[in-house]
Short mmCIF file of N, CA and C in Angstrom, two decimals:
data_model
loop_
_atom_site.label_atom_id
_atom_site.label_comp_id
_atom_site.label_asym_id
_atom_site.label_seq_id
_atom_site.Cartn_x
_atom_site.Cartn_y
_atom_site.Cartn_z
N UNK Q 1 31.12 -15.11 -1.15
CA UNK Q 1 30.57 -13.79 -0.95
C UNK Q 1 29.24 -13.86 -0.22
N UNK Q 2 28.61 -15.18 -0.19
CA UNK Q 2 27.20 -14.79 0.26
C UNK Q 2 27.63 -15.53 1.52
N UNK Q 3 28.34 -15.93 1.95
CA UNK Q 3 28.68 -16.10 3.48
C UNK Q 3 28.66 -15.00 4.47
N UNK Q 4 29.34 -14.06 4.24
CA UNK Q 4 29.19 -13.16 4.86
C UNK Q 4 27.98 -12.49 5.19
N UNK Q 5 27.16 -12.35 4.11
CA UNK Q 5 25.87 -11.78 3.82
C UNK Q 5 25.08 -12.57 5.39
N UNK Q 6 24.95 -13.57 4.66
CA UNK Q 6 24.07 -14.77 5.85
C UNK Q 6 24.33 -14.52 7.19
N UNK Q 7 25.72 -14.30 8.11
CA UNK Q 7 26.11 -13.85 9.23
C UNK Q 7 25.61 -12.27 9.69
N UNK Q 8 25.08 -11.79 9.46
CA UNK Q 8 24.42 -10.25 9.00
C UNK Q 8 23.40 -10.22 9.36
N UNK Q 9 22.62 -11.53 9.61
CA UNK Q 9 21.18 -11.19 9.58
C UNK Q 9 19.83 -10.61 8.94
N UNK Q 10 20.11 -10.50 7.30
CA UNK Q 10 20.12 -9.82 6.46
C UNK Q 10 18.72 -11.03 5.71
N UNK Q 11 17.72 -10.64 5.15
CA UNK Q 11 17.17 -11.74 4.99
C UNK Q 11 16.09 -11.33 3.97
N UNK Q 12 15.90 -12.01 2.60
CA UNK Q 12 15.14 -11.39 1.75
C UNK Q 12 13.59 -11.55 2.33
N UNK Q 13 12.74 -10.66 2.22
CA UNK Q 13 11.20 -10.19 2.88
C UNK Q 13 10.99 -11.37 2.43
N UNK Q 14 10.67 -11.54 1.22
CA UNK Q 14 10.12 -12.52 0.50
C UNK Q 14 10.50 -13.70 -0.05
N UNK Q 15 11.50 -14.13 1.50
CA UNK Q 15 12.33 -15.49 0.63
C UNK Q 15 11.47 -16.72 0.85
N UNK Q 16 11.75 -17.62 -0.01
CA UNK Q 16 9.85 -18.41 -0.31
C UNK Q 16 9.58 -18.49 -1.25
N UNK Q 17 9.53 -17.56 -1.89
CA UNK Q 17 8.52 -17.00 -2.46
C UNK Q 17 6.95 -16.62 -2.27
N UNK Q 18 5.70 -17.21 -3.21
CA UNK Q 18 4.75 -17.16 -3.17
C UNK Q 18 4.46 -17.83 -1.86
N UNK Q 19 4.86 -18.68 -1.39
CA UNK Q 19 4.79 -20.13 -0.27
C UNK Q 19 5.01 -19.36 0.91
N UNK Q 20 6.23 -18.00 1.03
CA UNK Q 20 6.25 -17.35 2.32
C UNK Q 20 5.47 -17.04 2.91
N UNK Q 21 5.77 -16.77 4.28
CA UNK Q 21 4.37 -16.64 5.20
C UNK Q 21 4.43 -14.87 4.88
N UNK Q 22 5.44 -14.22 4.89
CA UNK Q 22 4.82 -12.59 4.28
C UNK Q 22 4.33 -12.95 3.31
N UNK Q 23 4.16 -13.08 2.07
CA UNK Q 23 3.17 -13.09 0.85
C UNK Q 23 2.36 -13.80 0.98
N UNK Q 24 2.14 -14.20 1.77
CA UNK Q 24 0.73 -15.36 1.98
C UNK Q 24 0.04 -14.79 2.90
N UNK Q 25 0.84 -13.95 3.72
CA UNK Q 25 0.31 -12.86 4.73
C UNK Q 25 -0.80 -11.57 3.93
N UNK Q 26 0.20 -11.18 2.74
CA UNK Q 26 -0.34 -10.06 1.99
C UNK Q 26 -1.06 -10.81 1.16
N UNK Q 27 -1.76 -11.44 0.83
CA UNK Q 27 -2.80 -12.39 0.06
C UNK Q 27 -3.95 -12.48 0.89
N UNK Q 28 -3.77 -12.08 2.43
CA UNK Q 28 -5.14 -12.19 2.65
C UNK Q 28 -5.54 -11.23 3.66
N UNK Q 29 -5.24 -10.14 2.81
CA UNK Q 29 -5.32 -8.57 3.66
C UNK Q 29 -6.49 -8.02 2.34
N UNK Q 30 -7.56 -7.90 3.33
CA UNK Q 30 -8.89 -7.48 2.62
C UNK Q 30 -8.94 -5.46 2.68
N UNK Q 31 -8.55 -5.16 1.77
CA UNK Q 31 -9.01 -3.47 1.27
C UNK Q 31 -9.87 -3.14 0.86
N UNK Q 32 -11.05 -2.38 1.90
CA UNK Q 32 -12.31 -1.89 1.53
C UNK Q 32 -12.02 -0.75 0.66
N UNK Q 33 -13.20 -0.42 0.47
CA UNK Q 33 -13.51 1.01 -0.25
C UNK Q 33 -12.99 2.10 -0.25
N UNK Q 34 -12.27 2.99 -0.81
CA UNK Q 34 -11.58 4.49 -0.39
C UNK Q 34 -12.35 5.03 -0.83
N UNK Q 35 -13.06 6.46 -0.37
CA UNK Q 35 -13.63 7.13 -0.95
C UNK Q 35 -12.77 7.95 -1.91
N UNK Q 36 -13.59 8.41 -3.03
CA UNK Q 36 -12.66 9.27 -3.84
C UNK Q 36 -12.05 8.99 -4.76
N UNK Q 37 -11.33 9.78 -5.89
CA UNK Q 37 -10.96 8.93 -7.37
C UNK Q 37 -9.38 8.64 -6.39
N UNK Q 38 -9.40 9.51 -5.58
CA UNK Q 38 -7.80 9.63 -5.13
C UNK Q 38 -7.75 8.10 -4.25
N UNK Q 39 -8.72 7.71 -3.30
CA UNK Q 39 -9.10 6.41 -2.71
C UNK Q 39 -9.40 5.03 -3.44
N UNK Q 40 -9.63 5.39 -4.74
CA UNK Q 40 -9.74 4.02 -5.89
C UNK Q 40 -8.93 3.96 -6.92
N UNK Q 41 -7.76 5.13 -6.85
CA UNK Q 41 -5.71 4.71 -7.09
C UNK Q 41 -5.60 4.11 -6.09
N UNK Q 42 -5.77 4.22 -5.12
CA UNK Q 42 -4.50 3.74 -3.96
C UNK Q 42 -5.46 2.39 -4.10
N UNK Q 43 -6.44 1.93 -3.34
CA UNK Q 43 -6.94 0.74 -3.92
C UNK Q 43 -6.44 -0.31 -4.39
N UNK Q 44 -6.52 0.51 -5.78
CA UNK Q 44 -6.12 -0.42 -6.87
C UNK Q 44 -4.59 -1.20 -6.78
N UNK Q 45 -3.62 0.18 -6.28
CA UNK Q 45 -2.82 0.02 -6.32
C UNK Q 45 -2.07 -1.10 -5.39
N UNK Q 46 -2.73 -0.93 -4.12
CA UNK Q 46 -2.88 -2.12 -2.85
C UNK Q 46 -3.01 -3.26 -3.14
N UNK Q 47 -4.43 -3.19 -4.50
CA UNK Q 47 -4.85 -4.80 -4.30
C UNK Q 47 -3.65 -5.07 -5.30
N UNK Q 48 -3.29 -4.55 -6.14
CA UNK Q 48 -1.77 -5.09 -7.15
C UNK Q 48 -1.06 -5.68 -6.59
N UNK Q 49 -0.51 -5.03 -5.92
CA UNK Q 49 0.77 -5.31 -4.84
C UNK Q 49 0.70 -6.38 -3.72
N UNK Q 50 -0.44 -6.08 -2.87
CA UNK Q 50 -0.72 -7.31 -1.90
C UNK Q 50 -1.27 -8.73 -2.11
N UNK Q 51 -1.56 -8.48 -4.08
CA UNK Q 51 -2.37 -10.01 -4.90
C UNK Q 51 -1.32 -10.40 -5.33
N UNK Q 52 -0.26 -10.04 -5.66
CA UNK Q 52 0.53 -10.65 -6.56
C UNK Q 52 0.82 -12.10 -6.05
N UNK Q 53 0.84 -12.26 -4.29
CA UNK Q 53 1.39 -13.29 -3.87
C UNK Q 53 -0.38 -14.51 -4.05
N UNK Q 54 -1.06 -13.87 -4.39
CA UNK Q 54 -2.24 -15.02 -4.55
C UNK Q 54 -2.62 -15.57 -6.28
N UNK Q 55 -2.14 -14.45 -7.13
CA UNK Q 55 -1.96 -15.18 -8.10
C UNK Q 55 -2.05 -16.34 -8.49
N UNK Q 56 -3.18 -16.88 -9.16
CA UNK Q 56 -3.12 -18.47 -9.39
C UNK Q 56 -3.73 -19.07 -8.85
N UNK Q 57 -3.92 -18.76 -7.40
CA UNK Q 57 -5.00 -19.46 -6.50
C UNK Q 57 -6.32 -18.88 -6.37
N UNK Q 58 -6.82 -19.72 -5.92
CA UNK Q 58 -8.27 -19.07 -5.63
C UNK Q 58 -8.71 -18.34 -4.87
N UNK Q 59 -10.41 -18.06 -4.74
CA UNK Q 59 -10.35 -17.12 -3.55
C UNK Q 59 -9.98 -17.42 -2.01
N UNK Q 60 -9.59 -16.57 -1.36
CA UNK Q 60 -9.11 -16.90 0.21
C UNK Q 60 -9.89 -15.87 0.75
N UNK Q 61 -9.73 -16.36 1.91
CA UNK Q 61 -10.68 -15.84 2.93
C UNK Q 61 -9.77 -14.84 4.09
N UNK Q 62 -10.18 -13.39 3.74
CA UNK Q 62 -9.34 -12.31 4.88
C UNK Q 62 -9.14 -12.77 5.98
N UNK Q 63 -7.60 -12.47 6.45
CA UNK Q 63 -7.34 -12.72 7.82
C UNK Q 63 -7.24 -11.55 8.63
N UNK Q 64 -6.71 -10.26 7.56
CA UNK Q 64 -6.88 -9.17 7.85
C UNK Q 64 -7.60 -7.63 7.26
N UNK Q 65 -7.52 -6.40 7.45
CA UNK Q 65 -8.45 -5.98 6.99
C UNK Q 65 -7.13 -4.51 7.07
N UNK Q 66 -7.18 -4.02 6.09
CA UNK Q 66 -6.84 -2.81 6.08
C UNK Q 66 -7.48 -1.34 5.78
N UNK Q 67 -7.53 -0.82 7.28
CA UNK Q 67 -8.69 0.43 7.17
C UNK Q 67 -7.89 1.67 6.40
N UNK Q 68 -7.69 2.32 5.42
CA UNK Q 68 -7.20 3.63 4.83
C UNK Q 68 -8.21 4.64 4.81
N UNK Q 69 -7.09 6.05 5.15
CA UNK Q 69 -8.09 7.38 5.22
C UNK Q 69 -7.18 8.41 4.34
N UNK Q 70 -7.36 9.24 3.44
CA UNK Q 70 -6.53 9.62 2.66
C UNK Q 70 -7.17 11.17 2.90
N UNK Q 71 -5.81 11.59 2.43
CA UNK Q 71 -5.81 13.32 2.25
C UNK Q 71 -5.00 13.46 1.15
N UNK Q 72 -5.70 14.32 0.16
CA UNK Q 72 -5.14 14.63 -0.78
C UNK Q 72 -5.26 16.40 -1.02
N UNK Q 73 -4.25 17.09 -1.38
CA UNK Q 73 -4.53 18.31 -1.26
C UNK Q 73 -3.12 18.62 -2.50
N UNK Q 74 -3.91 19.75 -2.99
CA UNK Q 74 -3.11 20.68 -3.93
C UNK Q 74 -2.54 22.27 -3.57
N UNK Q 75 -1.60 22.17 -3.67
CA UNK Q 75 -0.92 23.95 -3.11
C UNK Q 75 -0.20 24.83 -4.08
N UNK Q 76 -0.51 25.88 -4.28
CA UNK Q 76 0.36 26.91 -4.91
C UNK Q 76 1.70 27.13 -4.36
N UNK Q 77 2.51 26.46 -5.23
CA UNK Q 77 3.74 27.03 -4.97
C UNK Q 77 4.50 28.54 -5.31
N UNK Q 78 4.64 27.96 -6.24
CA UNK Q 78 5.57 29.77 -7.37
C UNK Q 78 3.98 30.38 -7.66
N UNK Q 79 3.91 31.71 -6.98
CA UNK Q 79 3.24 32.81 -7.27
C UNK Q 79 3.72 33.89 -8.56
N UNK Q 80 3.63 34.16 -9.64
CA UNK Q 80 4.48 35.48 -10.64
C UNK Q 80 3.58 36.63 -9.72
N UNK Q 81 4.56 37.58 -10.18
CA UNK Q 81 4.22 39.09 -10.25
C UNK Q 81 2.77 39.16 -10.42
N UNK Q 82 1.84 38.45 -11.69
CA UNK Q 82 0.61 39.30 -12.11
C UNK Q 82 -0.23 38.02 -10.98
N UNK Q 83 0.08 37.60 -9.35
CA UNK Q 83 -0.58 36.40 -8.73
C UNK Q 83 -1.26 35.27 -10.18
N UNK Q 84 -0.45 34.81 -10.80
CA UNK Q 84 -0.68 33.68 -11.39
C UNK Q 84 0.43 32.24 -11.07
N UNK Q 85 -0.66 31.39 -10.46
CA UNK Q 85 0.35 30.30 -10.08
C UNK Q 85 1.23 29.74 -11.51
N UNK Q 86 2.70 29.11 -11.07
CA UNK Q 86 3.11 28.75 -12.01
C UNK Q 86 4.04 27.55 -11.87
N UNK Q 87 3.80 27.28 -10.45
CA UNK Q 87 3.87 25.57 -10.08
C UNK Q 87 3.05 25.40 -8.97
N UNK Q 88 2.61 24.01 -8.98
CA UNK Q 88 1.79 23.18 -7.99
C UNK Q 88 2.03 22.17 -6.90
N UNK Q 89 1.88 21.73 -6.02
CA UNK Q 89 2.28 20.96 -5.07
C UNK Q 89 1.61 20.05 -4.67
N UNK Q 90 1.32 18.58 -5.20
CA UNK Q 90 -0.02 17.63 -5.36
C UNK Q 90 0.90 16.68 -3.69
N UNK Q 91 -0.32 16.97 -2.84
CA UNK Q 91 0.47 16.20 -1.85
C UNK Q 91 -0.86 14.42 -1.54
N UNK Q 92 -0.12 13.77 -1.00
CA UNK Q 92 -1.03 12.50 -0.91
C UNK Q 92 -0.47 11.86 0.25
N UNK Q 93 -1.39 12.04 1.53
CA UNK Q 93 -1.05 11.52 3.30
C UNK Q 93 -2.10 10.09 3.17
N UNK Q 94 -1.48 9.36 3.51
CA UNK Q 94 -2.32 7.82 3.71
C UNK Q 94 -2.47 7.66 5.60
N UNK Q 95 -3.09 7.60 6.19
CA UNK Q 95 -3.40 7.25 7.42
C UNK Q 95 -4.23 5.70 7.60
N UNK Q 96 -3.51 4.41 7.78
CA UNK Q 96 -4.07 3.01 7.59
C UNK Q 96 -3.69 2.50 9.24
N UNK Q 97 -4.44 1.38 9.15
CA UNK Q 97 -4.35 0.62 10.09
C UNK Q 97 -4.72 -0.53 9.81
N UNK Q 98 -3.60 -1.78 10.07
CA UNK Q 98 -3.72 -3.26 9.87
C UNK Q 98 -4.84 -3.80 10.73
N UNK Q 99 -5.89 -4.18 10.69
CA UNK Q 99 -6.28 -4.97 11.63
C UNK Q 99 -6.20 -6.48 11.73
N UNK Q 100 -5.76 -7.66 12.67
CA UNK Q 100 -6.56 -8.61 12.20
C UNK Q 100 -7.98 -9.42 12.59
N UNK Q 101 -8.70 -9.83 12.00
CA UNK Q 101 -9.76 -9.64 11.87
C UNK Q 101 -10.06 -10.90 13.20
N UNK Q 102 -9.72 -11.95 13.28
CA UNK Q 102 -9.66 -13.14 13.68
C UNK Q 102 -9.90 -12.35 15.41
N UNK Q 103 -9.03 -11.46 16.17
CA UNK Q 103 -8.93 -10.51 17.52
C UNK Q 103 -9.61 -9.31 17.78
N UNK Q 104 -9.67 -8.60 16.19
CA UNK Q 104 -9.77 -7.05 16.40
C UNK Q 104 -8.51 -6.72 16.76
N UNK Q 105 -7.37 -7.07 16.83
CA UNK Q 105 -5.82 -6.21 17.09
C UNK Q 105 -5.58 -5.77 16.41
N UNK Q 106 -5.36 -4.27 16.34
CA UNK Q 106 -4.58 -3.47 15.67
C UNK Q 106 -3.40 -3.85 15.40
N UNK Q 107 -2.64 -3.98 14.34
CA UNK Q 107 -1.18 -4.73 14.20
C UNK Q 107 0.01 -3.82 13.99
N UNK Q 108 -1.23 -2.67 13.53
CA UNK Q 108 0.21 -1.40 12.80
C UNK Q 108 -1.16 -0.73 12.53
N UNK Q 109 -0.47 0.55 12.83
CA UNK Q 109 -1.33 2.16 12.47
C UNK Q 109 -0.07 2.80 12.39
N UNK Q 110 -0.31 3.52 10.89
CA UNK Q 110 1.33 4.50 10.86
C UNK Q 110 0.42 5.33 9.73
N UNK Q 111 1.23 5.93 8.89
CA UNK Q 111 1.05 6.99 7.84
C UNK Q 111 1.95 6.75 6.77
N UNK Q 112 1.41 7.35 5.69
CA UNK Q 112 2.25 6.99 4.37
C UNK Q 112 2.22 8.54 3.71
N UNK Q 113 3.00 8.82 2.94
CA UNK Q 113 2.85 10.06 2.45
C UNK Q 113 4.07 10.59 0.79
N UNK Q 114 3.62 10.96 0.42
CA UNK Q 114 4.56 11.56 -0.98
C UNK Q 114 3.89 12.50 -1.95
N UNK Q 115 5.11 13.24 -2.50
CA UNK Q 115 4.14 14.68 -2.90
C UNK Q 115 5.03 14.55 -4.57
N UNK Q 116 4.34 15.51 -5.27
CA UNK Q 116 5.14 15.84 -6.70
C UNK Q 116 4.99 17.11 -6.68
N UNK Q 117 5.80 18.23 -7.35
CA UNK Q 117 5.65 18.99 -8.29
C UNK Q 117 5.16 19.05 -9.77
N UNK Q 118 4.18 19.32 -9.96
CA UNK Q 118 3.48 20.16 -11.15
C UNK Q 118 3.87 21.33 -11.61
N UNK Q 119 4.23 21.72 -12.77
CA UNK Q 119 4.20 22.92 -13.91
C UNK Q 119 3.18 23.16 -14.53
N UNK Q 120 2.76 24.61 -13.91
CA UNK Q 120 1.39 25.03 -14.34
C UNK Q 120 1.61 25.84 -15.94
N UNK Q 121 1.21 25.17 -16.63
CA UNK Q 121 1.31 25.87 -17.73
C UNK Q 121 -0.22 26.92 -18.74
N UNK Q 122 0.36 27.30 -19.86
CA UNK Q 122 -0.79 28.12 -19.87
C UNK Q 122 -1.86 27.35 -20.74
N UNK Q 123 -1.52 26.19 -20.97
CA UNK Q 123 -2.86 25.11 -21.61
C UNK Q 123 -3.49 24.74 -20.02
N UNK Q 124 -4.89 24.56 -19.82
CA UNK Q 124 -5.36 24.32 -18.61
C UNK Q 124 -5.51 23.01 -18.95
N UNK Q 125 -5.75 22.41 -20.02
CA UNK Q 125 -5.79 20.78 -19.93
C UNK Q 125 -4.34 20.38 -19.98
N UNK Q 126 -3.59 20.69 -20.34
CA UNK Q 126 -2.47 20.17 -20.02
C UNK Q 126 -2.12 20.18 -18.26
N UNK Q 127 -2.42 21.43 -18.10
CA UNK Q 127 -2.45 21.38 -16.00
C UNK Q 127 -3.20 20.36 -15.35
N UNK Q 128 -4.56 20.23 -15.85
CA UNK Q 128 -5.24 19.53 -15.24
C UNK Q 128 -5.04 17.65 -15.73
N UNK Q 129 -4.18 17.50 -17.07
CA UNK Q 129 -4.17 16.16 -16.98
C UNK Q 129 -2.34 15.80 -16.12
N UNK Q 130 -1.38 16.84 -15.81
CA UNK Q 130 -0.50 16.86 -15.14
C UNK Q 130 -0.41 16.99 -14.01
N UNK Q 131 -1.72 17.31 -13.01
CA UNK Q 131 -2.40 17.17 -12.04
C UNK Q 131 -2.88 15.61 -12.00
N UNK Q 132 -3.36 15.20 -12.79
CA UNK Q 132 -4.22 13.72 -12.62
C UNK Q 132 -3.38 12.79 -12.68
N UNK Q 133 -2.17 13.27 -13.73
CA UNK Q 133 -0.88 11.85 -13.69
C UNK Q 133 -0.23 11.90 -12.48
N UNK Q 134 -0.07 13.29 -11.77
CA UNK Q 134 0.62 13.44 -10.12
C UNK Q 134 0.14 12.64 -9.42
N UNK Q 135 -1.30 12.70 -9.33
CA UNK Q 135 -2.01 11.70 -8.59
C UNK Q 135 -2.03 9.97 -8.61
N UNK Q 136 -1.54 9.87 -10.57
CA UNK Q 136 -1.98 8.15 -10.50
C UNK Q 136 -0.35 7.87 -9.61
N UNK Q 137 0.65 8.51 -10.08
CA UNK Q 137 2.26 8.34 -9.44
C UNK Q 137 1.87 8.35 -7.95
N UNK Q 138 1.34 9.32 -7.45
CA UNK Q 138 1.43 9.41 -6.34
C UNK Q 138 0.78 7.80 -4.91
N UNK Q 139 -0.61 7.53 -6.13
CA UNK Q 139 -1.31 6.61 -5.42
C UNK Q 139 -0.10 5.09 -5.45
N UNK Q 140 0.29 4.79 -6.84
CA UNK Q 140 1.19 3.84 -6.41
C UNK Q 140 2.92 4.10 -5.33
N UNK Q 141 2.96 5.47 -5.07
CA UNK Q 141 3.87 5.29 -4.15
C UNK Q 141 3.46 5.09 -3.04
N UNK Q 142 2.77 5.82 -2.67
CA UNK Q 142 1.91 5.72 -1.17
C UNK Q 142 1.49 4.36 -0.75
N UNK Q 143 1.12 3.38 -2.07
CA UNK Q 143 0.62 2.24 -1.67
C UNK Q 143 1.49 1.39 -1.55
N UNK Q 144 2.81 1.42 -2.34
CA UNK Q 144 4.15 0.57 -1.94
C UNK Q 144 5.02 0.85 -0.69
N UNK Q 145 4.82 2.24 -0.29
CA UNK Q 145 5.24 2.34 1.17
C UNK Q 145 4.55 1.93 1.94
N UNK Q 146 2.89 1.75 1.65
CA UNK Q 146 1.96 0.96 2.38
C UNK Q 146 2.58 -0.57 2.60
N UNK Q 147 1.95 -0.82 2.10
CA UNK Q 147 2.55 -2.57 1.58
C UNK Q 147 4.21 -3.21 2.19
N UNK Q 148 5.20 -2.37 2.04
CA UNK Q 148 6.54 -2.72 2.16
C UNK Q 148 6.27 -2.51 4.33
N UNK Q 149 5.47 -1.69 4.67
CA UNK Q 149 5.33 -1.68 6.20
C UNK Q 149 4.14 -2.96 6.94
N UNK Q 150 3.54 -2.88 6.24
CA UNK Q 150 2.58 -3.94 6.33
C UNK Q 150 3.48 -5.40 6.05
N UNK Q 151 4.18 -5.79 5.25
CA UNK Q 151 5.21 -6.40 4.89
C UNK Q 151 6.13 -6.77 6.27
N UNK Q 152 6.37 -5.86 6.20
CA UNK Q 152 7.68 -6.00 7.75
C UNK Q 152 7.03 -6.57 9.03
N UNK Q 153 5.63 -5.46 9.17
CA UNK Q 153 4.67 -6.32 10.30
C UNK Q 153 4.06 -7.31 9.88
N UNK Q 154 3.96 -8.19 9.21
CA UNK Q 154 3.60 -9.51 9.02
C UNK Q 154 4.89 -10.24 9.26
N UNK Q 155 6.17 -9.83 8.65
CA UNK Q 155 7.04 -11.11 9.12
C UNK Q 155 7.57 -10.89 10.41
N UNK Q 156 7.22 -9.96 10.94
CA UNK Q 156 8.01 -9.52 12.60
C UNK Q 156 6.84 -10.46 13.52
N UNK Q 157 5.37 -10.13 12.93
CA UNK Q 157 4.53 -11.19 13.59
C UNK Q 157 4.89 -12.49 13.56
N UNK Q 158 5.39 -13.04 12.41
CA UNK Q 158 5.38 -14.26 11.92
C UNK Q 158 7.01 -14.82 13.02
N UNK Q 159 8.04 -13.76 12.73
CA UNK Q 159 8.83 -14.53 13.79
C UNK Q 159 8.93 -14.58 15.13
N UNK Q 160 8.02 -13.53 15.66
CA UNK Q 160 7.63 -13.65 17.08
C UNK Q 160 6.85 -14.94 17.06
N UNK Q 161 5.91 -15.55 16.34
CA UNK Q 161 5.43 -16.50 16.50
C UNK Q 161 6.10 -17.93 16.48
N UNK Q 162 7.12 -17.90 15.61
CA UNK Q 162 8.33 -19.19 15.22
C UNK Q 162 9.30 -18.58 16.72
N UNK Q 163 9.52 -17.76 17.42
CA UNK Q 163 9.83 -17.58 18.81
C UNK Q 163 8.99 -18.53 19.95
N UNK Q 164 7.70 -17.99 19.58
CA UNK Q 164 6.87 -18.43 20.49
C UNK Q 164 6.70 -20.18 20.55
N UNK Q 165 6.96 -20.31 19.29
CA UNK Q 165 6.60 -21.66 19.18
C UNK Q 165 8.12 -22.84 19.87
N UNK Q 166 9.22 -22.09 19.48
CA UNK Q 166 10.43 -22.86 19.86
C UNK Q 166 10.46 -22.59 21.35
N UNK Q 167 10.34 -21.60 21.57
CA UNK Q 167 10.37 -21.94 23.12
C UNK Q 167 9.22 -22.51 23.65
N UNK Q 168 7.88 -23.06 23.17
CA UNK Q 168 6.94 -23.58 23.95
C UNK Q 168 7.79 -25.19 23.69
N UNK Q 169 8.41 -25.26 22.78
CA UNK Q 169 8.45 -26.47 22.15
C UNK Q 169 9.92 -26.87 23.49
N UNK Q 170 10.32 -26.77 23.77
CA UNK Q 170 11.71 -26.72 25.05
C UNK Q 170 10.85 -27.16 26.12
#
């Protein structure tokens, strides 16, 4: 069964493991500061995801640098009769760009984005801490669609380079 698979071209991101050049890639992608509580979820959530592959080792030294600009915005959805909202629309746009640091090349500039619905209810702390959980959900999606693109452009770099190298090597 996994014969077929292999003829496919089909190839796990992270086959290697820790040792792959993508996770060794995302181990040394440096994430500054976000402004904002909404900018220190996503953060957090980045450095989770892009450390996992450094785990264990020590510190390393950035090869790249990832610039993020975030928009976060809340919308009235369902209006009632007496204008009282009675759902919400927590949206979260990521605007990043890979740099690496070693050129200044931009490697990837794209956008990330995902929204929830909220139920506004008539406890306001209940709204407002169902508002704040929208947000922690929201920061780790945004940052795994981050990561999984950043991901792809590191190993698309990486085999243009195992390109580059076999044919210098001819």
């Amino acid at each position: 069964m996994a014969a077929p698979l292999s003829g496919c071209g089909l190839q796990p991101m992270y086959g290697g493991g820790a040792s792959s050049g993508v996770a060794q890639g995302l181990a040394v992608v440096d994430v500054p500061a976000i402004p904002g509580r909404d900018g220190w979820l996503v953060r957090k959530a980045l450095r989770d995801r892009l450390g996992v592959a450094n785990s264990g080792r020590g510190e390393t030294t950035p090869q790249y640098r990832l610039d993020v600009r975030l928009d976060d915005s809340l919308e009235a959805l369902g209006v009632l009769n007496d204008d009282t909202i009675s759902r919400e629309r927590r949206i979260l746009r990521a605007r990043y760009q890979l740099i690496d640091l070693a050129t200044g090349e931009i490697l990837l500039d794209a956008t990330a984005g995902s929204d929830a619905g909220i139920d506004v209810v008539s406890s306001e702390y209940a709204t407002i801490a169902a508002e704040q959980t929208a947000l922690e959900n929201l920061a780790r999606d945004v940052a795994g669609r981050m990561t999984t693109r950043i991901a792809l452009t590191l190993r698309e770099r990486e085999r243009s380079n195992e390109r580059a190298s076999e044919s210098g090597a001819q």
